[in-house]
XYZ file of C-alpha atoms in Angstrom:
632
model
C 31.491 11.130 38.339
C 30.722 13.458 35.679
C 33.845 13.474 34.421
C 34.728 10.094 34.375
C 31.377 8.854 32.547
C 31.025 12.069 30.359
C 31.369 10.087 27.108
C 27.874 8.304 28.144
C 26.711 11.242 29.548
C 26.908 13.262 26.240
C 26.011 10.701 24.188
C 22.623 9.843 26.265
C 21.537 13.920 26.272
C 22.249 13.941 22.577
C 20.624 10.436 21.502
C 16.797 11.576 24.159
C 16.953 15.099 22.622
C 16.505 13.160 19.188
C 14.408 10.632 20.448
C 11.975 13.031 21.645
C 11.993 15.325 18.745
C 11.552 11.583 16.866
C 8.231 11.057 18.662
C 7.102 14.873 17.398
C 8.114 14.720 14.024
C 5.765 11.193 13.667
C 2.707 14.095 14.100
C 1.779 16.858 11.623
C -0.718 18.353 14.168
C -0.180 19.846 17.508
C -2.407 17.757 19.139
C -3.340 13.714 19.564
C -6.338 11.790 19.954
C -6.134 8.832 21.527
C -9.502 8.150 21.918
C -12.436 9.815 20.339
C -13.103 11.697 23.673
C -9.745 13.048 24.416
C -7.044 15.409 23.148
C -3.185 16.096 24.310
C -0.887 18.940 23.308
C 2.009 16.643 21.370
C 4.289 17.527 23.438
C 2.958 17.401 26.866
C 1.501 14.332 26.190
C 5.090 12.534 24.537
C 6.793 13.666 27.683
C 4.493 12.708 30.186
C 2.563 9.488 29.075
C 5.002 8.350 26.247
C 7.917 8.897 28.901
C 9.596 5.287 29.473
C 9.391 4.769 25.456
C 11.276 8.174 24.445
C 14.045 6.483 27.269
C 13.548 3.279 24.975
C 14.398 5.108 21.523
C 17.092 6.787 23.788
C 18.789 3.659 24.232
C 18.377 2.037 21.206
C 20.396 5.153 19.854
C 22.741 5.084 22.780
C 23.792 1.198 21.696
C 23.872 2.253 17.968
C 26.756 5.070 18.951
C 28.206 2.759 21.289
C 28.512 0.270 18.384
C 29.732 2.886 16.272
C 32.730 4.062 18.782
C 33.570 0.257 19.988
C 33.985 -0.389 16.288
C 35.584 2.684 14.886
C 37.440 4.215 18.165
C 36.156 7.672 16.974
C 33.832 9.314 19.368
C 32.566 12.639 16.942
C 32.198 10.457 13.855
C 29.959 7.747 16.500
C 28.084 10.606 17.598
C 27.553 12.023 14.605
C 26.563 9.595 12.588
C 24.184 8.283 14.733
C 22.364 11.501 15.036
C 22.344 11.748 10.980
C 20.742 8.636 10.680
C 17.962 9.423 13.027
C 17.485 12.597 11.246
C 16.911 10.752 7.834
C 14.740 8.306 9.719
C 12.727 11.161 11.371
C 12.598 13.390 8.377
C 11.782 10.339 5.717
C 8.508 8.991 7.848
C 7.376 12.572 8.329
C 7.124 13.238 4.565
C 5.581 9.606 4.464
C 3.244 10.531 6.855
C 2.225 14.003 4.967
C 1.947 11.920 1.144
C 0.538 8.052 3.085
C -0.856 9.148 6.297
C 1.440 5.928 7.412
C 5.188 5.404 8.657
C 7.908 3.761 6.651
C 7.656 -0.088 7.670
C 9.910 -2.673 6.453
C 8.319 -3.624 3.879
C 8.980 0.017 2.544
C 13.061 -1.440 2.169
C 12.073 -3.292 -0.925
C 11.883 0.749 -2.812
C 15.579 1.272 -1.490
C 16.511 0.225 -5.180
C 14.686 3.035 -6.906
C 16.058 5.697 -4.184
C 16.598 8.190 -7.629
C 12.944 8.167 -8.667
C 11.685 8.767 -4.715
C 14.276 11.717 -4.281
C 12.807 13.354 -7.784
C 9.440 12.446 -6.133
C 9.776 14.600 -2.802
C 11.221 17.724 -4.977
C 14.249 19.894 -5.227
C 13.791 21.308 -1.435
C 14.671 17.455 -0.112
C 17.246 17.161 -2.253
C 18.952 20.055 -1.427
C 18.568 19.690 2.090
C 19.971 16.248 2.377
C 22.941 17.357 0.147
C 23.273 20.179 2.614
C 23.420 18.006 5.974
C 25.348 15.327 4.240
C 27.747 18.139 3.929
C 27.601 19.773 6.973
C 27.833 16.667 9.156
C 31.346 15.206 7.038
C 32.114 18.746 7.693
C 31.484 18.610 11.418
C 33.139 15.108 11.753
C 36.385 16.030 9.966
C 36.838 19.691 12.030
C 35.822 18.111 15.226
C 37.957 14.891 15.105
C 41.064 16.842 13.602
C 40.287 20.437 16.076
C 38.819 18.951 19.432
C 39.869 14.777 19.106
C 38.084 13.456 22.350
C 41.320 11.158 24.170
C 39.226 7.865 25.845
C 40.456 4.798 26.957
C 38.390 1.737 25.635
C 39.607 -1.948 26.275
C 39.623 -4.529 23.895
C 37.178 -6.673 26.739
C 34.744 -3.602 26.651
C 34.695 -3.303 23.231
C 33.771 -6.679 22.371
C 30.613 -6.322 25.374
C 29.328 -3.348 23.660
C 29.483 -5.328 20.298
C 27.592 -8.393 21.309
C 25.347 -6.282 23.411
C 24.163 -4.208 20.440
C 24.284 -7.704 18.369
C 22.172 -9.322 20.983
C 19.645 -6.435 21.346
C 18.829 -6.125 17.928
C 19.226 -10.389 17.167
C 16.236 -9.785 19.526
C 14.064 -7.988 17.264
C 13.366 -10.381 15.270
C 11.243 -12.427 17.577
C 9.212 -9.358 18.568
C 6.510 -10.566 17.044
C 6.446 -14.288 17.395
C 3.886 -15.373 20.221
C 5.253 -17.458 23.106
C 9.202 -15.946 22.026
C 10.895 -14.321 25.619
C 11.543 -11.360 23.724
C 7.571 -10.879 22.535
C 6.419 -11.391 26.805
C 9.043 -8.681 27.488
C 8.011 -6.303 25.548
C 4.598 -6.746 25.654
C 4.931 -6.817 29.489
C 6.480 -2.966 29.121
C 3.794 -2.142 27.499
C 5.064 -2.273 23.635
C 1.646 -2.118 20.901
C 2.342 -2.532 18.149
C -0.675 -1.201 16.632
C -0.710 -3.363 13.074
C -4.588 -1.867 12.659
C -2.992 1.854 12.826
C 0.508 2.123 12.161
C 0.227 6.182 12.164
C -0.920 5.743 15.309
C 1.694 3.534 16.705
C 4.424 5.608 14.934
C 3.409 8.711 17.070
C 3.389 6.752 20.680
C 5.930 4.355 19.784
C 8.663 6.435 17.723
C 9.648 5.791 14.399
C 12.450 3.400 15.587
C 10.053 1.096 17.668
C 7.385 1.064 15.045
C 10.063 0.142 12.686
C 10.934 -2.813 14.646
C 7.628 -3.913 16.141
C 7.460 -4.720 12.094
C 9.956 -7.017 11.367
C 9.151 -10.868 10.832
C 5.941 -10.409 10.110
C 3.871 -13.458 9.843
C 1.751 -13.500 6.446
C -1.494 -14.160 8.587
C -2.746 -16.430 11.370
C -3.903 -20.021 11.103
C -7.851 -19.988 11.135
C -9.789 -22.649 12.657
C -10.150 -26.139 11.623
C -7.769 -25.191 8.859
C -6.653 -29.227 7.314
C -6.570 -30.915 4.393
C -9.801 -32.417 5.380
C -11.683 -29.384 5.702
C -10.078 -28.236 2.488
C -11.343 -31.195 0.294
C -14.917 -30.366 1.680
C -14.606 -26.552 0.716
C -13.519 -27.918 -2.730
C -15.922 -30.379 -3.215
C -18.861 -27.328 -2.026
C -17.359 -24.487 -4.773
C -16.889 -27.519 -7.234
C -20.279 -28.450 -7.455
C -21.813 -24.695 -7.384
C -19.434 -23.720 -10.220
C -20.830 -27.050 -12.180
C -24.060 -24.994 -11.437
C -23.412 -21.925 -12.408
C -21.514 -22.873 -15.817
C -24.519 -24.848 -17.215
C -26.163 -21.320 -17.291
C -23.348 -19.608 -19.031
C -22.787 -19.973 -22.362
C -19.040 -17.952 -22.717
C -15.519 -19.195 -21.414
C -12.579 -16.838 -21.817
C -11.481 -18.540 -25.412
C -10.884 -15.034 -27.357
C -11.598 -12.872 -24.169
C -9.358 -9.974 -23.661
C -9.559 -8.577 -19.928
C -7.854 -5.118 -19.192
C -7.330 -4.458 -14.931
C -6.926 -0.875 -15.449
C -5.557 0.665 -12.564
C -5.455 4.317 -12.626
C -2.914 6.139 -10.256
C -4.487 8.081 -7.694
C -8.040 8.528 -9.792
C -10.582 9.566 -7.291
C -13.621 11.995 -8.065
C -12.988 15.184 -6.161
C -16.604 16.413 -5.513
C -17.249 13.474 -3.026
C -14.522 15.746 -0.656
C -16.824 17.245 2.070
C -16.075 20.999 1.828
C -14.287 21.282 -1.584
C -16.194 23.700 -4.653
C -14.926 23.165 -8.423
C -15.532 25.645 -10.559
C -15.968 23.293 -13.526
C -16.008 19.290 -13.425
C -13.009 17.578 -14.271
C -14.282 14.192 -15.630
C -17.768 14.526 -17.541
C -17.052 11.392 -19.686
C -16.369 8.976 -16.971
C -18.777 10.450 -14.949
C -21.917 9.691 -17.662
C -20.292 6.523 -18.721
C -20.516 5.427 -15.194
C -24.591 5.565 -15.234
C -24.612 2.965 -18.144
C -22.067 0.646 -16.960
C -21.063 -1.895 -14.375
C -19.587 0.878 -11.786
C -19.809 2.504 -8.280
C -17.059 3.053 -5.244
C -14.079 0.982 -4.443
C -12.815 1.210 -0.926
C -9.638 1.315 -0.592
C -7.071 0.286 1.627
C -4.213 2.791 1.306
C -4.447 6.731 1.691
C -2.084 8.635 -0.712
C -0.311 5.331 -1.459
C -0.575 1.735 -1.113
C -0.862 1.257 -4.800
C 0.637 -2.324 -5.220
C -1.825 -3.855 -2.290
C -4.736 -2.659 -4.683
C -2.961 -4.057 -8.085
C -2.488 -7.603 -5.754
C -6.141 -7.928 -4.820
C -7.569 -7.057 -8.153
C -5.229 -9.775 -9.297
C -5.532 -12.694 -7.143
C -8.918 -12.036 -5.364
C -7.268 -12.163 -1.897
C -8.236 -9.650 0.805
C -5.643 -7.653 2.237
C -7.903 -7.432 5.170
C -7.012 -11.266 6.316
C -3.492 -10.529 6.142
C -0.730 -9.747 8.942
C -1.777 -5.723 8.954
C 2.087 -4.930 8.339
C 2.314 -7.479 5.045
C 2.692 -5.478 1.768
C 1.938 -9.012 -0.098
C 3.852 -8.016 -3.494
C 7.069 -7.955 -1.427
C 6.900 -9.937 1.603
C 4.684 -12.675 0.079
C 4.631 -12.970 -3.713
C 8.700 -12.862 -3.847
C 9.218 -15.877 -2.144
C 6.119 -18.025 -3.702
C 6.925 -20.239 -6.649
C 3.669 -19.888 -8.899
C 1.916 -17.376 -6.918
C -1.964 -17.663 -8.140
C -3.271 -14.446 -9.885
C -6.080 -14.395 -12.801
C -3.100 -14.270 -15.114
C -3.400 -18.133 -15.330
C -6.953 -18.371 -16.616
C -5.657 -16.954 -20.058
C -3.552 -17.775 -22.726
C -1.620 -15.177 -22.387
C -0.911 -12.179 -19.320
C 1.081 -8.924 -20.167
C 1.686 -6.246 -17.494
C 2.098 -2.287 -19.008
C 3.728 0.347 -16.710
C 4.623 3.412 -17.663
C 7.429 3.703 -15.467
C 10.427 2.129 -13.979
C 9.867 -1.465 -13.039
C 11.512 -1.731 -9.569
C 8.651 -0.437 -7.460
C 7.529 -3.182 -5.273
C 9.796 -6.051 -6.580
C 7.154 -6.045 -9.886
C 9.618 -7.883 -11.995
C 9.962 -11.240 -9.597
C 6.212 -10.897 -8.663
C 5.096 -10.741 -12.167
C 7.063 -13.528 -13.023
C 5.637 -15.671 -10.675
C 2.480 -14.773 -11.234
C 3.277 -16.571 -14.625
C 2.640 -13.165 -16.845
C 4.188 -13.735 -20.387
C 5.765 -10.204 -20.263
C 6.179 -7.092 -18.468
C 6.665 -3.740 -20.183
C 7.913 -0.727 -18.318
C 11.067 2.089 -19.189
C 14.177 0.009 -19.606
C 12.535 -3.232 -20.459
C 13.360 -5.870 -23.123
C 9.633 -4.928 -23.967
C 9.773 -0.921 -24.660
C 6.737 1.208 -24.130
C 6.678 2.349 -27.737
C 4.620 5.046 -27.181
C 5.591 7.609 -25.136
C 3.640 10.998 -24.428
C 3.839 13.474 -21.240
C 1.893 16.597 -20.930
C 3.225 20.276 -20.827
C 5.830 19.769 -18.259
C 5.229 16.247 -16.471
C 8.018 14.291 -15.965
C 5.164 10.887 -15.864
C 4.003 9.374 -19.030
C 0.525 10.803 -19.669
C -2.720 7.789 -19.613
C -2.522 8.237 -23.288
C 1.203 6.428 -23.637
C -0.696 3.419 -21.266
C -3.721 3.046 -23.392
C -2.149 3.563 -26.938
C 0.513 0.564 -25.673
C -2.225 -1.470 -24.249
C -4.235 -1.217 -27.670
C -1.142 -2.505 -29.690
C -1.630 -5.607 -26.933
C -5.300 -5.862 -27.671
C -4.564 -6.336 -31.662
C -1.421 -8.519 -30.976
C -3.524 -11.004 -28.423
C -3.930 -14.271 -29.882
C -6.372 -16.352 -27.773
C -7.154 -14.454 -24.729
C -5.074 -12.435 -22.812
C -4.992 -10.761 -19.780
C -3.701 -7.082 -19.495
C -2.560 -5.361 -15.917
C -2.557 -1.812 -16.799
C -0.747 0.289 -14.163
C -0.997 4.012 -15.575
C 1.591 6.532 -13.618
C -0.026 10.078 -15.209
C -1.472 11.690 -11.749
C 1.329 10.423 -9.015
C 2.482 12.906 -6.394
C 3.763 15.615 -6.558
C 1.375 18.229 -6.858
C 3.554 20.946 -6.285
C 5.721 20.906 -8.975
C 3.323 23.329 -11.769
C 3.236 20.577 -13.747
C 0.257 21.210 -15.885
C -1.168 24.378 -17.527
C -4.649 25.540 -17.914
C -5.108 24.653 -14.347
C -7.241 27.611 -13.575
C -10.386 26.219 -15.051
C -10.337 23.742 -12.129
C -10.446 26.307 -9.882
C -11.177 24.969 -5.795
C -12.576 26.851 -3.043
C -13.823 25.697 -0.021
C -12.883 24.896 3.800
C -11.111 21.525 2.458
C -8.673 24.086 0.697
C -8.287 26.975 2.750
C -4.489 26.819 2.993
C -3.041 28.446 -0.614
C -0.656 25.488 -0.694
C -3.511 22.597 -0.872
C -5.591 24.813 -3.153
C -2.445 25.100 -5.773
C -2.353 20.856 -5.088
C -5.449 19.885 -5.463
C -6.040 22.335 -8.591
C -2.793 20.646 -10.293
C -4.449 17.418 -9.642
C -8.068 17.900 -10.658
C -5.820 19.030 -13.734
C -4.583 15.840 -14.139
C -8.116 14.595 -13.887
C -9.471 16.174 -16.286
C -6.273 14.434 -18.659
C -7.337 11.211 -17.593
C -10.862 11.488 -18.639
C -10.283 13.119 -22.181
C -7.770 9.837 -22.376
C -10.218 7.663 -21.183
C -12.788 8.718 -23.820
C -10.277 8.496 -26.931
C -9.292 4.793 -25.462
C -12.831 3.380 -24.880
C -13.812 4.850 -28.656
C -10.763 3.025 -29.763
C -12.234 -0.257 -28.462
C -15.656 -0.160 -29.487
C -13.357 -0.697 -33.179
C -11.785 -3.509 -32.310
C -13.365 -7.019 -33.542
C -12.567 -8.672 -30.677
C -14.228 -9.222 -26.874
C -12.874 -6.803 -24.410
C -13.894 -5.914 -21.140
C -12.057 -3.082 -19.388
C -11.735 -2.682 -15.398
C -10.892 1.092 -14.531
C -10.514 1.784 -11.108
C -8.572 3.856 -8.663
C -5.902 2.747 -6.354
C -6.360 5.375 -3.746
C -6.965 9.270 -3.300
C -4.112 11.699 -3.509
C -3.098 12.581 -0.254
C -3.506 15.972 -0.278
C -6.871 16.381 1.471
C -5.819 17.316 4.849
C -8.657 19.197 6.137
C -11.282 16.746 5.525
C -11.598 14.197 8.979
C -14.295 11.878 6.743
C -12.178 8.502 6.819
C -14.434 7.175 5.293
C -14.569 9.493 1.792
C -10.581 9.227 1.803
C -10.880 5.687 1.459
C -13.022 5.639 -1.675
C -11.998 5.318 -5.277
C -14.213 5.246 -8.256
C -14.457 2.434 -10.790
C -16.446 1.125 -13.639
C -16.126 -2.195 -16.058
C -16.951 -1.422 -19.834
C -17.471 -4.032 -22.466
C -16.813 -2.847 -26.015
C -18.701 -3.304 -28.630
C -17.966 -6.587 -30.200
C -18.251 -8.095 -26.523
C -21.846 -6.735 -25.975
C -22.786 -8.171 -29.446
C -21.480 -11.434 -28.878
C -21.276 -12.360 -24.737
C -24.504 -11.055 -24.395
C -22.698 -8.674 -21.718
C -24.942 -7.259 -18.968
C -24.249 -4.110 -16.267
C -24.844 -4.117 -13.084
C -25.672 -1.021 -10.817
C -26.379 -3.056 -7.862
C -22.587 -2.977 -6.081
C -22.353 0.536 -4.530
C -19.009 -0.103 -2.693
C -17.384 -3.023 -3.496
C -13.392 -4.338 -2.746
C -10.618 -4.869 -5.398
C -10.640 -8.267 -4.755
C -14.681 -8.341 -6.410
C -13.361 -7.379 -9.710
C -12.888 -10.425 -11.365
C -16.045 -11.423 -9.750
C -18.268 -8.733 -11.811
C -16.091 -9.377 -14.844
C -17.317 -13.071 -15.111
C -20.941 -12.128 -13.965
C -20.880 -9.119 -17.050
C -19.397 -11.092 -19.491
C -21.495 -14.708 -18.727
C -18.808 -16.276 -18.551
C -18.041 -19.750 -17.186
C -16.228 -20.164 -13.241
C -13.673 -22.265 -11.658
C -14.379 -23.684 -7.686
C -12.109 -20.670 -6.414
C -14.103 -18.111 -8.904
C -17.832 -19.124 -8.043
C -16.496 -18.302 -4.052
C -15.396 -14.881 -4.739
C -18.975 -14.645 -6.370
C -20.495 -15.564 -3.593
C -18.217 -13.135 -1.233
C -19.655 -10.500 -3.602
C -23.183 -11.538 -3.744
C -23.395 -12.140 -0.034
C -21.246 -10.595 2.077
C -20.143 -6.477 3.147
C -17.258 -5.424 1.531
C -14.181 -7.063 3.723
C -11.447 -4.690 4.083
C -8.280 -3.623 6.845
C -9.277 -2.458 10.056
C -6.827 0.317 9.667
C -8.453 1.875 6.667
C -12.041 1.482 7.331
C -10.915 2.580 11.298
C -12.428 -0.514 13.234
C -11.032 -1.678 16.493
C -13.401 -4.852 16.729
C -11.381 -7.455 17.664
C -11.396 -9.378 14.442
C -8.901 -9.679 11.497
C -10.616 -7.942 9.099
C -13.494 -4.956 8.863
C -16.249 -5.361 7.226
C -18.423 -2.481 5.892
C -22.240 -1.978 3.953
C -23.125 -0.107 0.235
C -22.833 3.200 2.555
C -19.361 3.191 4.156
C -20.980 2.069 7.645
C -19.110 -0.577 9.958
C -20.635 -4.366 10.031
C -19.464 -6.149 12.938
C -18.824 -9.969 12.437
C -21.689 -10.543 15.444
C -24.322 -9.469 13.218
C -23.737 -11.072 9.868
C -25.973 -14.185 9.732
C -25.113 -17.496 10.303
C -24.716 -18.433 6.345
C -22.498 -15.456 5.853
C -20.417 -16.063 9.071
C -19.705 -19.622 7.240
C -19.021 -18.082 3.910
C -16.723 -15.791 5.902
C -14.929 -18.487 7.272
C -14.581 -20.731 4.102
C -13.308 -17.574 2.221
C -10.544 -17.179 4.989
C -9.659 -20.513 5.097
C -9.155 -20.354 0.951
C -6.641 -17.656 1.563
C -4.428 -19.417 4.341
C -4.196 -22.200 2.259
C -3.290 -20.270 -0.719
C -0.869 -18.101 0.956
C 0.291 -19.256 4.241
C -0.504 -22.746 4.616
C -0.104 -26.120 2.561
C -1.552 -25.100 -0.717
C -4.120 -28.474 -0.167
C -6.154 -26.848 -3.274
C -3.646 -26.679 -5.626
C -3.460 -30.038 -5.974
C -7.124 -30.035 -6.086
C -7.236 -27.887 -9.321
C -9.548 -25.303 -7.079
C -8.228 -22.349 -9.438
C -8.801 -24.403 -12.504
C -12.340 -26.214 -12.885
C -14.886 -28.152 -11.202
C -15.703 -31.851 -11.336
């Protein structure tokens, strides 16, 4: 028997051995929690509760090999290739997991484009490793098919099964996810989560592989109730005649306005890490200008990454938190929408500035159809003109984004809208990028491994760069004859703090909305101190509040979200397993279930959910209804 079915044999040790060692490299930790109350050795706990889904992996890699050898009639190159492709898969969510906290999904596929800029990202040691086992494995397939050629017999009949098994099992896939689908009661039934609210999680008891595909076909978000074009007129008709209200107090409209979203790569402040001891504070400016301005916390939805899901609700207003939790919007929503909404349409003009290359989450289509007039990145019919690094970064320093987006400012004619996406402090921060890094130095139980130390010093660096920019850039504006209002924020911490367990801290970013001074002389500009912890999607929000300036139907309910309810956010990042769509939490980081908001906010909740479906997943009733344009 074991001779006659060795092929199978072999290949089935080989494909659980990586399977297993799949479901270990998803950890960084040598233990799992899954509950609050109880921890597992990794590896005791994979083997004996996990059991049934390492056999799972095992024969989803068993079917790929089979493909492989049906196809090619080659057993080492099958084999082989198989096993290298698990190894990249393993490997690439493991370093994912170290920079995100979060396995690749596939929304992730969309970077495949820019695969140059991600290698130079993970360093020279990746590099030359995956040169190395390229190497070794061509090697291996060319000695062992030319030195030890394994003679089997295959028909023709069996070949084809093994192809339109494989085809079949993977067709399958694709209706993982769809309710009521054969393939979606099966695997539920066998006890498949998918864990959407906590993808780590479902990477380390699911595998890479599963997690992968309990992904795919994602639907944007799920029908709320009553949703119909009916209910949609009366939400219209409601935010209609509020914004009628609200504009006969305001005096300003965005005419000459100029409105920076200034999103600024990884920009957290350090001291709020439990544990961590600066010798010397890294951003002095930003932190005084703060105490005069519109400004507080940002929680944020991504941890070490995630940047793009920030940019889109700072944009549009829409809350990640009501979306499918595996939807990265900018490339599985915004790609295929003709005229996507974003603020970009409430000015005369809209120019995006990155620093950078412009593939990165499909920004070219989705700025496009967010109607921007132009989008300036390296390579670009529009050139960054100015272009400055520091010491031996290979990023353009925040100096190169504000000089370009002051040449915008004096070009705007009308008012114009200007998404700022600055590149200056992206991983790595392990490269020795910047000197005089020993002023910043850290100490502390957050940095007790020499490695974080060196990485969080050669950040706070970067910090401190940031802040001196800031300050040259905001002096810049106060001389400019013309209304500006500039929203700084961060997009998410660096994700380098891997001692700290405060979820909470890692989710929060720090941002603050300045008015130059032209606009405080003529908008009769106000600041507001009263928004502790606010979402991206309130930005816009506080800008019109700030500036007094007039409100569509669509912008006087985001005013209200602000005004009225917690901060909405994922239930992934803000750790909630409250069987809702979306967490809530208060001014001090704190969990608000949906039972305890009052009955006014539980209606505002709904009507602000109902807004997004239609916008995004539904019938777009309110565009027709000018909802994003004015009032009656």
């Amino acid at each position: 028997f074991l001779s006659n079915h060795k092929i199978n044999i072999v290949m089935l040790i080989f494909a659980y051995i990586l399977s297993y060692a799949s479901f270990i490299g998803m950890n960084t930790t040598y233990m799992i929690q899954p509950s609050s109350s109880q921890s597992y050795n990794i590896f005791f706990y994979i083997f004996f509760r996990r059991q049934f889904f390492v056999l799972l992996n095992t024969f989803v890699l068993f079917l790929v090999a089979r493909f492989l050898l049906a196809v090619t009639r080659h057993y080492w190159f099958s084999v082989l290739i198989t096993g290298f492709i698990q190894i990249v898969i393993t490997v690439a969510n493991h370093l994912k997991i170290i920079f995100r906290d979060e396995p690749i999904i596939p929304g992730d596929l969309a970077m495949i484009k820019a695969w140059k800029n991600l290698l130079g990202m993970m360093g020279t040691t990746v590099i030359i490793a995956t040169i190395v086992l390229v190497v070794l494995v061509i090697f291996l397939i060319v000695y062992l098919e030319k030195k030890h050629p394994y003679a089997f017999h295959m028909s023709l009949k069996k070949s084809v099964i093994w192809v339109l098994v494989t085809v079949i099992f993977f067709s399958g896939t694709v209706v993982m996810n769809h309710d009521g689908s054969y393939v979606n009661a099966l695997m539920r039934n066998l006890g498949d989560e998918p864990y959407f609210f906590n993808q780590l999680y479902g990477a380390k008891v699911n595998g890479p592989i599963l997690q992968f595909l309990n992904n795919i076909d994602i639907s944007i978000m799920d029908e709320p109730e009553n949703y119909s074009k009916e209910t949609m007129e009366k939400i219209y008709k409601k935010y209609a005649k509020e914004s009628k209200k609200i504009n006969a107090k305001r005096d300003n409209d965005w005419n000459d306005q100029i409105v920076i979203m200034g999103l600024a790569e990884s920009f957290a402040d350090p001291y709020r890490i439990p544990e961590l001891t600066l010798s010397q504070d890294p951003i002095p400016y930003i932190r005084n200008l703060m105490k005069s301005t519109t400004s507080g916390l940002m929680f944020s939805t991504g941890y070490g990454g995630g940047t793009a899901n920030m940019e889109y609700m700072a944009l549009t207003g829409l809350n990640q938190g009501f979306f499918s939790a595996a939807l990265t919007p900018y490339t599985q929503l915004v790609t295929g929408q003709n005229n996507a909404y974003a603020f970009s349409r409430l000015f005369n003009q809209a120019v995006a500035i990155h620093p950078y290359i412009g593939v990165y989450y499909s920004r070219q289509t989705v700025y496009d159809n967010f109607g921007f007039d132009k989008f300036m990145y390296l390579g670009s019919e529009y050139p960054i003109k100015h272009q400055y690094s520091i010491d031996r970064s290979p990023y353009l320093s925040d100096e190169t984004a504000f000089a370009n987006t002051i040449d915008e400012i004096i070009d705007a004619k009308g008012s114009k809208l200007i998404n700022l996406v600055t590149m200056q402090n992206h991983l790595p921060y392990d490269n020795n990028y910047y000197n005089g890094k020993e002023k910043y130095a850290a100490s502390g139980n957050a940095v007790n491994d020499s490695k974080v130390k060196a990485m969080v010093e050669e950040y706070v660096m970067g910090l401190h760069h940031t802040d001196v920019a800031v300050k040259n850039f905001i002096e810049k504006l106060d001389n400019i004859n013309k209304p500006v209002t500039f929203v700084f924020y961060g997009d998410h911490l660096p994700g380098i703090y891997w001692n700290t367990k405060n979820n909470t801290v890692l989710h929060q970013t720090d941002y603050f909305i300045y008015s130059n001074k032209y606009a405080r002389e003529h908008l009769g500009m106000t600041a507001y101190d009263q928004y502790k912890l606010v979402s991206p999607t309130d930005f816009m929000a506080l800008v019109q509040k700030q500036t007094s300036t007039k409100t569509t139907p669509y912008t006087t309910l985001l005013e209200k979200v602000l005004d009225e309810l917690p901060v909405i956010t994922t239930k992934a990042a803000a750790g909630s397993e409250e069987d809702t769509d979306a967490a809530m939490m208060n001014d001090e980081g704190e969990l608000v279930k949906y039972k305890d908001l009052t009955s006014s906010q539980k209606k505002l909740y709904k009507e602000y959910k109902l807004v997004q479906y239609d916008m995004t997943a539904g019938k777009n009733y309110l565009e027709n209804m000018h909802f994003t344009e004015g009032g009656v």
